[in-house]
PDB file of C-alpha atoms in Angstrom:
ATOM      1  CA  MET A 249       2.671   2.828 -23.716  1.00 45.00           C
ATOM      2  CA  THR A 250       1.279   6.381 -23.494  1.00 46.00           C
ATOM      3  CA  GLU A 251      -0.262   7.161 -20.139  1.00 57.00           C
ATOM      4  CA  THR A 252      -3.393   9.281 -19.811  1.00 63.00           C
ATOM      5  CA  PRO A 253      -2.714  12.071 -17.293  1.00 76.00           C
ATOM      6  CA  GLN A 254      -4.669  11.588 -14.086  1.00 87.00           C
ATOM      7  CA  ALA A 255      -6.227  14.405 -12.095  1.00 90.00           C
ATOM      8  CA  PRO A 256      -4.260  15.164  -8.923  1.00 93.00           C
ATOM      9  CA  LEU A 257      -5.573  13.678  -5.701  1.00 96.00           C
ATOM     10  CA  ASN A 258      -6.811  15.990  -2.963  1.00 96.00           C
ATOM     11  CA  PRO A 259      -4.063  16.271  -0.305  1.00 96.00           C
ATOM     12  CA  ASP A 260      -6.693  16.322   2.441  1.00 97.00           C
ATOM     13  CA  ASP A 261      -8.085  13.011   1.196  1.00 97.00           C
ATOM     14  CA  LEU A 262      -4.612  11.491   1.380  1.00 97.00           C
ATOM     15  CA  ALA A 263      -4.173  12.955   4.871  1.00 97.00           C
ATOM     16  CA  ALA A 264      -7.490  11.384   5.893  1.00 97.00           C
ATOM     17  CA  LEU A 265      -6.344   7.989   4.606  1.00 97.00           C
ATOM     18  CA  ARG A 266      -3.111   8.418   6.545  1.00 96.00           C
ATOM     19  CA  GLU A 267      -5.191   8.702   9.744  1.00 95.00           C
ATOM     20  CA  ALA A 268      -7.216   5.578   8.991  1.00 97.00           C
ATOM     21  CA  SER A 269      -6.225   1.976   9.582  1.00 97.00           C
ATOM     22  CA  THR A 270      -6.314  -0.580   6.791  1.00 98.00           C
ATOM     23  CA  ALA A 271      -9.085  -2.288   8.768  1.00 98.00           C
ATOM     24  CA  THR A 272     -11.205   0.857   8.593  1.00 98.00           C
ATOM     25  CA  ILE A 273     -10.478   1.407   4.908  1.00 98.00           C
ATOM     26  CA  THR A 274     -11.396  -2.164   3.969  1.00 98.00           C
ATOM     27  CA  THR A 275     -14.685  -1.678   5.826  1.00 98.00           C
ATOM     28  CA  GLN A 276     -15.439   1.502   3.896  1.00 98.00           C
ATOM     29  CA  LEU A 277     -14.679  -0.253   0.609  1.00 98.00           C
ATOM     30  CA  PHE A 278     -16.790  -3.232   1.675  1.00 98.00           C
ATOM     31  CA  LYS A 279     -19.744  -0.860   2.126  1.00 98.00           C
ATOM     32  CA  LEU A 280     -19.376  -0.012  -1.567  1.00 98.00           C
ATOM     33  CA  GLY A 281     -19.338  -3.693  -2.526  1.00 98.00           C
ATOM     34  CA  LEU A 282     -15.565  -4.123  -2.907  1.00 98.00           C
ATOM     35  CA  ARG A 283     -14.498  -7.332  -1.168  1.00 97.00           C
ATOM     36  CA  ASN A 284     -11.054  -7.976  -2.686  1.00 98.00           C
ATOM     37  CA  THR A 285      -8.920  -4.985  -1.774  1.00 98.00           C
ATOM     38  CA  PHE A 286      -6.620  -6.313   0.991  1.00 98.00           C
ATOM     39  CA  LEU A 287      -3.282  -7.724  -0.194  1.00 98.00           C
ATOM     40  CA  ALA A 288      -3.244 -10.788   2.045  1.00 97.00           C
ATOM     41  CA  GLY A 289      -0.020 -12.491   3.066  1.00 97.00           C
ATOM     42  CA  LEU A 290       2.259  -9.441   3.092  1.00 98.00           C
ATOM     43  CA  THR A 291       4.130  -8.227   6.150  1.00 96.00           C
ATOM     44  CA  ARG A 292       5.925  -4.954   6.833  1.00 97.00           C
ATOM     45  CA  VAL A 293       9.652  -5.564   6.559  1.00 97.00           C
ATOM     46  CA  THR A 294      10.672  -2.113   7.841  1.00 96.00           C
ATOM     47  CA  ALA A 295       9.261  -2.087  11.366  1.00 92.00           C
ATOM     48  CA  ASP A 296      10.180   1.534  12.148  1.00 92.00           C
ATOM     49  CA  SER A 297       8.894   3.024   8.904  1.00 93.00           C
ATOM     50  CA  PRO A 298       5.872   5.345   8.910  1.00 92.00           C
ATOM     51  CA  ARG A 299       2.355   4.461   7.760  1.00 95.00           C
ATOM     52  CA  MET A 300       2.381   4.087   3.978  1.00 98.00           C
ATOM     53  CA  VAL A 301       0.114   6.103   1.688  1.00 98.00           C
ATOM     54  CA  GLY A 302       0.835   6.732  -1.976  1.00 98.00           C
ATOM     55  CA  GLU A 303      -0.042   6.205  -5.627  1.00 98.00           C
ATOM     56  CA  ALA A 304       0.774   2.893  -7.284  1.00 98.00           C
ATOM     57  CA  PHE A 305       3.539   2.679  -9.879  1.00 98.00           C
ATOM     58  CA  THR A 306       3.389  -0.877 -11.208  1.00 98.00           C
ATOM     59  CA  LEU A 307       5.996  -3.372 -12.398  1.00 98.00           C
ATOM     60  CA  ARG A 308       4.976  -6.751 -13.831  1.00 98.00           C
ATOM     61  CA  TYR A 309       7.079  -9.912 -13.838  1.00 98.00           C
ATOM     62  CA  ILE A 310       6.453 -13.049 -15.869  1.00 98.00           C
ATOM     63  CA  PRO A 311       8.306 -16.357 -15.355  1.00 98.00           C
ATOM     64  CA  ALA A 312      11.979 -16.216 -16.298  1.00 97.00           C
ATOM     65  CA  ARG A 313      13.452 -18.158 -19.200  1.00 96.00           C
ATOM     66  CA  GLU A 314      16.985 -19.520 -18.932  1.00 95.00           C
ATOM     67  CA  ASP A 315      18.226 -18.399 -22.365  1.00 95.00           C
ATOM     68  CA  ILE A 316      17.068 -14.813 -21.800  1.00 95.00           C
ATOM     69  CA  ASP A 317      17.425 -14.096 -18.096  1.00 94.00           C
ATOM     70  CA  THR A 318      21.170 -14.273 -17.559  1.00 94.00           C
ATOM     71  CA  LEU A 319      23.218 -12.101 -15.207  1.00 93.00           C
ATOM     72  CA  ASP A 320      24.560  -9.931 -18.011  1.00 93.00           C
ATOM     73  CA  VAL A 321      21.105  -8.422 -18.638  1.00 91.00           C
ATOM     74  CA  PHE A 322      21.720  -6.270 -15.573  1.00 89.00           C
ATOM     75  CA  ASP A 323      24.507  -4.515 -17.505  1.00 91.00           C
ATOM     76  CA  ASP A 324      21.646  -2.701 -19.263  1.00 92.00           C
ATOM     77  CA  TYR A 325      20.701   0.373 -17.228  1.00 90.00           C
ATOM     78  CA  ASP A 326      17.360   0.404 -19.072  1.00 92.00           C
ATOM     79  CA  HIS A 327      16.415  -3.064 -17.842  1.00 94.00           C
ATOM     80  CA  PRO A 328      12.711  -2.754 -16.859  1.00 95.00           C
ATOM     81  CA  GLN A 329      13.398  -3.448 -13.189  1.00 96.00           C
ATOM     82  CA  ARG A 330      16.055  -0.709 -13.028  1.00 96.00           C
ATOM     83  CA  ALA A 331      13.949   1.606 -15.203  1.00 96.00           C
ATOM     84  CA  ALA A 332      11.042   1.218 -12.773  1.00 97.00           C
ATOM     85  CA  VAL A 333      13.204   2.216  -9.821  1.00 97.00           C
ATOM     86  CA  GLU A 334      14.441   5.296 -11.675  1.00 97.00           C
ATOM     87  CA  GLN A 335      10.943   6.336 -12.772  1.00 97.00           C
ATOM     88  CA  VAL A 336       9.037   6.004  -9.515  1.00 97.00           C
ATOM     89  CA  GLY A 337       8.321   9.542  -8.404  1.00 95.00           C
ATOM     90  CA  PRO A 338       8.110  11.105  -4.951  1.00 96.00           C
ATOM     91  CA  GLY A 339       4.995   9.928  -3.170  1.00 96.00           C
ATOM     92  CA  GLN A 340       4.583   6.889  -5.413  1.00 98.00           C
ATOM     93  CA  ILE A 341       4.721   3.241  -4.338  1.00 98.00           C
ATOM     94  CA  LEU A 342       6.421   0.632  -6.505  1.00 98.00           C
ATOM     95  CA  VAL A 343       4.021  -2.324  -6.708  1.00 98.00           C
ATOM     96  CA  VAL A 344       5.688  -5.492  -8.023  1.00 98.00           C
ATOM     97  CA  ASP A 345       3.613  -8.334  -9.438  1.00 98.00           C
ATOM     98  CA  CYS A 346       5.590 -11.519  -8.748  1.00 98.00           C
ATOM     99  CA  ARG A 347       2.657 -13.887  -9.300  1.00 97.00           C
ATOM    100  CA  GLY A 348       3.058 -14.906  -5.653  1.00 97.00           C
ATOM    101  CA  GLU A 349       6.357 -16.621  -6.519  1.00 97.00           C
ATOM    102  CA  GLY A 350       8.816 -16.240  -3.639  1.00 97.00           C
ATOM    103  CA  ARG A 351      11.626 -18.703  -4.348  1.00 98.00           C
ATOM    104  CA  ALA A 352      13.642 -15.876  -5.916  1.00 98.00           C
ATOM    105  CA  ALA A 353      13.750 -12.299  -4.626  1.00 98.00           C
ATOM    106  CA  SER A 354      11.937  -9.538  -6.459  1.00 97.00           C
ATOM    107  CA  ALA A 355      14.538  -6.892  -5.468  1.00 97.00           C
ATOM    108  CA  GLY A 356      17.348  -6.181  -3.026  1.00 97.00           C
ATOM    109  CA  ASN A 357      18.746  -3.514  -0.740  1.00 98.00           C
ATOM    110  CA  ILE A 358      20.538  -1.339  -3.323  1.00 97.00           C
ATOM    111  CA  LEU A 359      17.413  -0.878  -5.429  1.00 97.00           C
ATOM    112  CA  LEU A 360      15.255  -0.183  -2.389  1.00 98.00           C
ATOM    113  CA  THR A 361      17.825   2.279  -1.065  1.00 98.00           C
ATOM    114  CA  ARG A 362      17.601   4.099  -4.389  1.00 98.00           C
ATOM    115  CA  LEU A 363      13.805   4.182  -4.083  1.00 98.00           C
ATOM    116  CA  SER A 364      14.126   5.622  -0.601  1.00 97.00           C
ATOM    117  CA  VAL A 365      16.561   8.330  -1.719  1.00 97.00           C
ATOM    118  CA  ARG A 366      14.252   9.251  -4.613  1.00 96.00           C
ATOM    119  CA  GLY A 367      11.442   9.973  -2.172  1.00 97.00           C
ATOM    120  CA  ALA A 368       9.236   6.994  -2.992  1.00 98.00           C
ATOM    121  CA  ALA A 369       6.400   6.334  -0.555  1.00 98.00           C
ATOM    122  CA  GLY A 370       7.039   2.592  -0.375  1.00 98.00           C
ATOM    123  CA  LEU A 371       7.467  -0.765  -2.066  1.00 98.00           C
ATOM    124  CA  VAL A 372       4.897  -3.556  -2.168  1.00 98.00           C
ATOM    125  CA  THR A 373       5.584  -7.004  -3.623  1.00 98.00           C
ATOM    126  CA  ASP A 374       3.783 -10.319  -3.452  1.00 98.00           C
ATOM    127  CA  GLY A 375       7.213 -11.902  -3.738  1.00 98.00           C
ATOM    128  CA  THR A 376      10.268 -11.960  -1.505  1.00 98.00           C
ATOM    129  CA  LEU A 377      13.291  -9.696  -1.007  1.00 98.00           C
ATOM    130  CA  ARG A 378      17.004 -10.308  -0.576  1.00 98.00           C
ATOM    131  CA  ASP A 379      19.276  -8.386   1.837  1.00 98.00           C
ATOM    132  CA  ILE A 380      16.327  -8.324   4.202  1.00 97.00           C
ATOM    133  CA  GLU A 381      18.371  -7.268   7.228  1.00 97.00           C
ATOM    134  CA  GLU A 382      19.639  -4.132   5.478  1.00 98.00           C
ATOM    135  CA  ILE A 383      16.217  -3.394   4.016  1.00 98.00           C
ATOM    136  CA  GLY A 384      14.745  -3.612   7.491  1.00 97.00           C
ATOM    137  CA  ARG A 385      16.741  -0.529   8.496  1.00 97.00           C
ATOM    138  CA  LEU A 386      15.450   1.677   5.674  1.00 97.00           C
ATOM    139  CA  PRO A 387      12.998   4.525   6.423  1.00 96.00           C
ATOM    140  CA  LEU A 388      11.011   3.378   3.370  1.00 97.00           C
ATOM    141  CA  PRO A 389       7.815   1.401   4.080  1.00 98.00           C
ATOM    142  CA  VAL A 390       8.362  -2.052   2.530  1.00 98.00           C
ATOM    143  CA  TYR A 391       5.879  -4.928   2.340  1.00 98.00           C
ATOM    144  CA  ALA A 392       6.727  -8.430   1.092  1.00 98.00           C
ATOM    145  CA  THR A 393       5.986 -12.082   1.751  1.00 98.00           C
ATOM    146  CA  GLY A 394       9.420 -12.794   3.240  1.00 97.00           C
ATOM    147  CA  ALA A 395      13.086 -13.250   2.367  1.00 98.00           C
ATOM    148  CA  ALA A 396      14.926 -15.161  -0.360  1.00 98.00           C
ATOM    149  CA  ALA A 397      18.603 -15.015  -1.275  1.00 97.00           C
ATOM    150  CA  MET A 398      18.237 -16.055  -4.920  1.00 97.00           C
ATOM    151  CA  THR A 399      18.439 -13.300  -7.551  1.00 95.00           C
ATOM    152  CA  ASN A 400      15.185 -12.403  -9.252  1.00 95.00           C
ATOM    153  CA  LEU A 401      16.528 -13.509 -12.655  1.00 95.00           C
ATOM    154  CA  ALA A 402      16.252 -17.117 -11.587  1.00 96.00           C
ATOM    155  CA  LEU A 403      12.461 -16.990 -11.688  1.00 97.00           C
ATOM    156  CA  HIS A 404      11.321 -13.490 -12.716  1.00 97.00           C
ATOM    157  CA  HIS A 405      11.428 -11.620 -16.014  1.00 97.00           C
ATOM    158  CA  ALA A 406      10.476  -7.934 -15.799  1.00 97.00           C
ATOM    159  CA  VAL A 407       8.308  -6.963 -18.743  1.00 96.00           C
ATOM    160  CA  ASP A 408       5.883  -4.105 -18.108  1.00 95.00           C
ATOM    161  CA  LEU A 409       5.753  -0.798 -16.278  1.00 98.00           C
ATOM    162  CA  GLN A 410       2.600   1.140 -15.450  1.00 98.00           C
ATOM    163  CA  VAL A 411       0.085  -1.506 -16.502  1.00 98.00           C
ATOM    164  CA  PRO A 412      -2.649  -3.118 -14.396  1.00 98.00           C
ATOM    165  CA  VAL A 413      -1.172  -5.920 -12.292  1.00 98.00           C
ATOM    166  CA  GLY A 414      -2.293  -8.542  -9.831  1.00 98.00           C
ATOM    167  CA  CYS A 415      -0.466  -8.276  -6.504  1.00 98.00           C
ATOM    168  CA  ALA A 416      -1.323 -10.748  -3.742  1.00 98.00           C
ATOM    169  CA  GLY A 417      -4.515 -11.553  -5.623  1.00 97.00           C
ATOM    170  CA  VAL A 418      -5.683  -7.929  -5.833  1.00 98.00           C
ATOM    171  CA  ALA A 419      -6.030  -5.895  -9.031  1.00 98.00           C
ATOM    172  CA  VAL A 420      -3.849  -2.785  -8.805  1.00 98.00           C
ATOM    173  CA  TYR A 421      -4.039  -0.115 -11.497  1.00 98.00           C
ATOM    174  CA  PRO A 422      -1.438   2.629 -11.946  1.00 98.00           C
ATOM    175  CA  GLY A 423      -2.492   5.585  -9.841  1.00 98.00           C
ATOM    176  CA  ASP A 424      -4.572   3.584  -7.363  1.00 98.00           C
ATOM    177  CA  VAL A 425      -3.800   4.526  -3.773  1.00 98.00           C
ATOM    178  CA  LEU A 426      -2.196   1.986  -1.464  1.00 98.00           C
ATOM    179  CA  VAL A 427      -2.327   2.323   2.293  1.00 98.00           C
ATOM    180  CA  GLY A 428      -0.134   0.218   4.564  1.00 98.00           C
ATOM    181  CA  ASP A 429       0.092  -0.256   8.324  1.00 97.00           C
ATOM    182  CA  VAL A 430       1.061  -3.089  10.667  1.00 96.00           C
ATOM    183  CA  ASP A 431      -1.932  -5.163   9.488  1.00 97.00           C
ATOM    184  CA  GLY A 432      -0.836  -5.026   5.856  1.00 97.00           C
ATOM    185  CA  VAL A 433      -1.764  -3.219   2.650  1.00 98.00           C
ATOM    186  CA  VAL A 434      -5.097  -2.194   1.108  1.00 98.00           C
ATOM    187  CA  CYS A 435      -5.641  -0.893  -2.422  1.00 98.00           C
ATOM    188  CA  VAL A 436      -8.106   1.973  -2.873  1.00 98.00           C
ATOM    189  CA  PRO A 437      -9.252   2.446  -6.478  1.00 98.00           C
ATOM    190  CA  ARG A 438      -8.275   5.987  -7.423  1.00 98.00           C
ATOM    191  CA  HIS A 439     -11.802   7.133  -8.244  1.00 97.00           C
ATOM    192  CA  LEU A 440     -13.006   6.038  -4.797  1.00 98.00           C
ATOM    193  CA  VAL A 441     -10.379   7.910  -2.767  1.00 98.00           C
ATOM    194  CA  ALA A 442     -12.546  11.018  -2.455  1.00 97.00           C
ATOM    195  CA  VAL A 443     -15.596   8.867  -1.695  1.00 97.00           C
ATOM    196  CA  ILE A 444     -14.177   7.000   1.298  1.00 98.00           C
ATOM    197  CA  ALA A 445     -11.310   9.087   2.694  1.00 97.00           C
ATOM    198  CA  ARG A 446     -13.263  11.376   5.006  1.00 96.00           C
ATOM    199  CA  GLN A 447     -15.697   8.625   5.926  1.00 97.00           C
ATOM    200  CA  ALA A 448     -12.705   6.537   6.994  1.00 98.00           C
ATOM    201  CA  ARG A 449     -11.402   9.397   9.111  1.00 96.00           C
ATOM    202  CA  GLU A 450     -14.837   9.783  10.737  1.00 96.00           C
ATOM    203  CA  GLN A 451     -15.049   6.044  11.414  1.00 97.00           C
ATOM    204  CA  GLU A 452     -11.675   6.181  13.162  1.00 97.00           C
ATOM    205  CA  ARG A 453     -12.827   9.036  15.413  1.00 96.00           C
ATOM    206  CA  LEU A 454     -16.109   7.346  16.278  1.00 97.00           C
ATOM    207  CA  GLU A 455     -14.364   4.062  17.054  1.00 97.00           C
ATOM    208  CA  ALA A 456     -11.855   5.852  19.301  1.00 97.00           C
ATOM    209  CA  PHE A 457     -14.830   7.266  21.233  1.00 97.00           C
ATOM    210  CA  ILE A 458     -16.445   3.829  21.423  1.00 98.00           C
ATOM    211  CA  THR A 459     -13.196   2.258  22.629  1.00 98.00           C
ATOM    212  CA  GLU A 460     -13.024   4.771  25.476  1.00 97.00           C
ATOM    213  CA  ARG A 461     -16.560   3.793  26.503  1.00 98.00           C
ATOM    214  CA  VAL A 462     -15.758   0.084  26.361  1.00 98.00           C
ATOM    215  CA  LEU A 463     -12.647   0.680  28.489  1.00 98.00           C
ATOM    216  CA  ALA A 464     -14.885   2.489  30.989  1.00 98.00           C
ATOM    217  CA  GLY A 465     -17.067  -0.607  31.271  1.00 98.00           C
ATOM    218  CA  ALA A 466     -19.838  -0.014  28.740  1.00 98.00           C
ATOM    219  CA  PRO A 467     -21.434  -3.200  27.328  1.00 98.00           C
ATOM    220  CA  LEU A 468     -21.469  -3.878  23.594  1.00 98.00           C
ATOM    221  CA  ARG A 469     -25.248  -3.502  23.394  1.00 97.00           C
ATOM    222  CA  GLY A 470     -25.930   0.102  22.478  1.00 97.00           C
ATOM    223  CA  THR A 471     -22.230   0.885  22.280  1.00 98.00           C
ATOM    224  CA  TYR A 472     -20.870  -1.206  19.437  1.00 97.00           C
ATOM    225  CA  PRO A 473     -22.480  -0.737  17.053  1.00 96.00           C
ATOM    226  CA  ALA A 474     -23.423   2.686  18.362  1.00 97.00           C
ATOM    227  CA  ASP A 475     -27.108   3.288  18.974  1.00 98.00           C
ATOM    228  CA  ALA A 476     -28.781   6.707  18.808  1.00 98.00           C
ATOM    229  CA  ALA A 477     -27.842   7.581  22.393  1.00 97.00           C
ATOM    230  CA  THR A 478     -24.175   6.724  21.855  1.00 98.00           C
ATOM    231  CA  LEU A 479     -24.105   8.698  18.622  1.00 97.00           C
ATOM    232  CA  ARG A 480     -25.606  11.714  20.407  1.00 97.00           C
ATOM    233  CA  ALA A 481     -22.968  11.430  23.110  1.00 97.00           C
ATOM    234  CA  TYR A 482     -20.286  11.237  20.429  1.00 97.00           C
ATOM    235  CA  GLU A 483     -21.557  14.369  18.689  1.00 96.00           C
ATOM    236  CA  GLU A 484     -21.698  16.206  22.007  1.00 95.00           C
ATOM    237  CA  SER A 485     -18.102  15.222  22.744  1.00 94.00           C
ATOM    238  CA  ARG A 486     -17.034  16.482  19.335  1.00 91.00           C
ATOM    239  CA  LEU A 487     -18.803  19.805  19.797  1.00 92.00           C
ATOM    240  CA  ALA A 488     -17.241  20.201  23.242  1.00 89.00           C
ATOM    241  CA  ALA A 489     -13.774  19.481  21.823  1.00 84.00           C
ATOM    242  CA  THR A 490     -14.335  21.962  18.989  1.00 82.00           C
ATOM    243  CA  ALA A 491     -15.491  24.656  21.415  1.00 82.00           C
ATOM    244  CA  LYS A 492     -12.406  24.062  23.571  1.00 78.00           C
ATOM    245  CA  ASP A 493     -10.155  24.565  20.524  1.00 68.00           C
TER     246      ASP A 493
END
């Protein structure tokens, strides 16, 4: 499959998404009418890893078949699963479509270690992982549904790289941007990154201001959502902070 080159993303937009929570980003996408962008049911396996932001590199599994998916297929270094790991570039996130099937792992520690060394921005799967204790110590952000000891060949057959996939019920296209935090993972369609990134950053700053007011005893009425007076106070605080800098 020949890929159409995609225009580079603005680094400031990616930085803005890195400042925003997945909750904020889903709200911004909801404003545009997108309701199915959060990959529900995934948890962050690597608790000490940083917030995840990167472009999707996709891998699709179909159900395994016993006469094809035998252990000796892994002797082939060009096996699609291994090829995916070796092709994911720095700043990209390997997104694995496991059809929500978790009885066999989608990958293990050695492959994820290789991803980490290659500078990948993360791994997201709607399946499970094996060697979960070792994976948990990686600096690589990793999201999965849980752990399973069984090899992926028992239930998964890797077929496609860099095609649209469904992961945790969400359509993910190659080059879409995934953002992950402790709440989970959200998929931002690539063409909407520039539309929502700075709005998400602004929402985060406004909500931080509102939280300070709520902590100080302000009632919800007039504060959340912010009325005109609260918005004026927010703008004044921003101008004062800018002047101080």
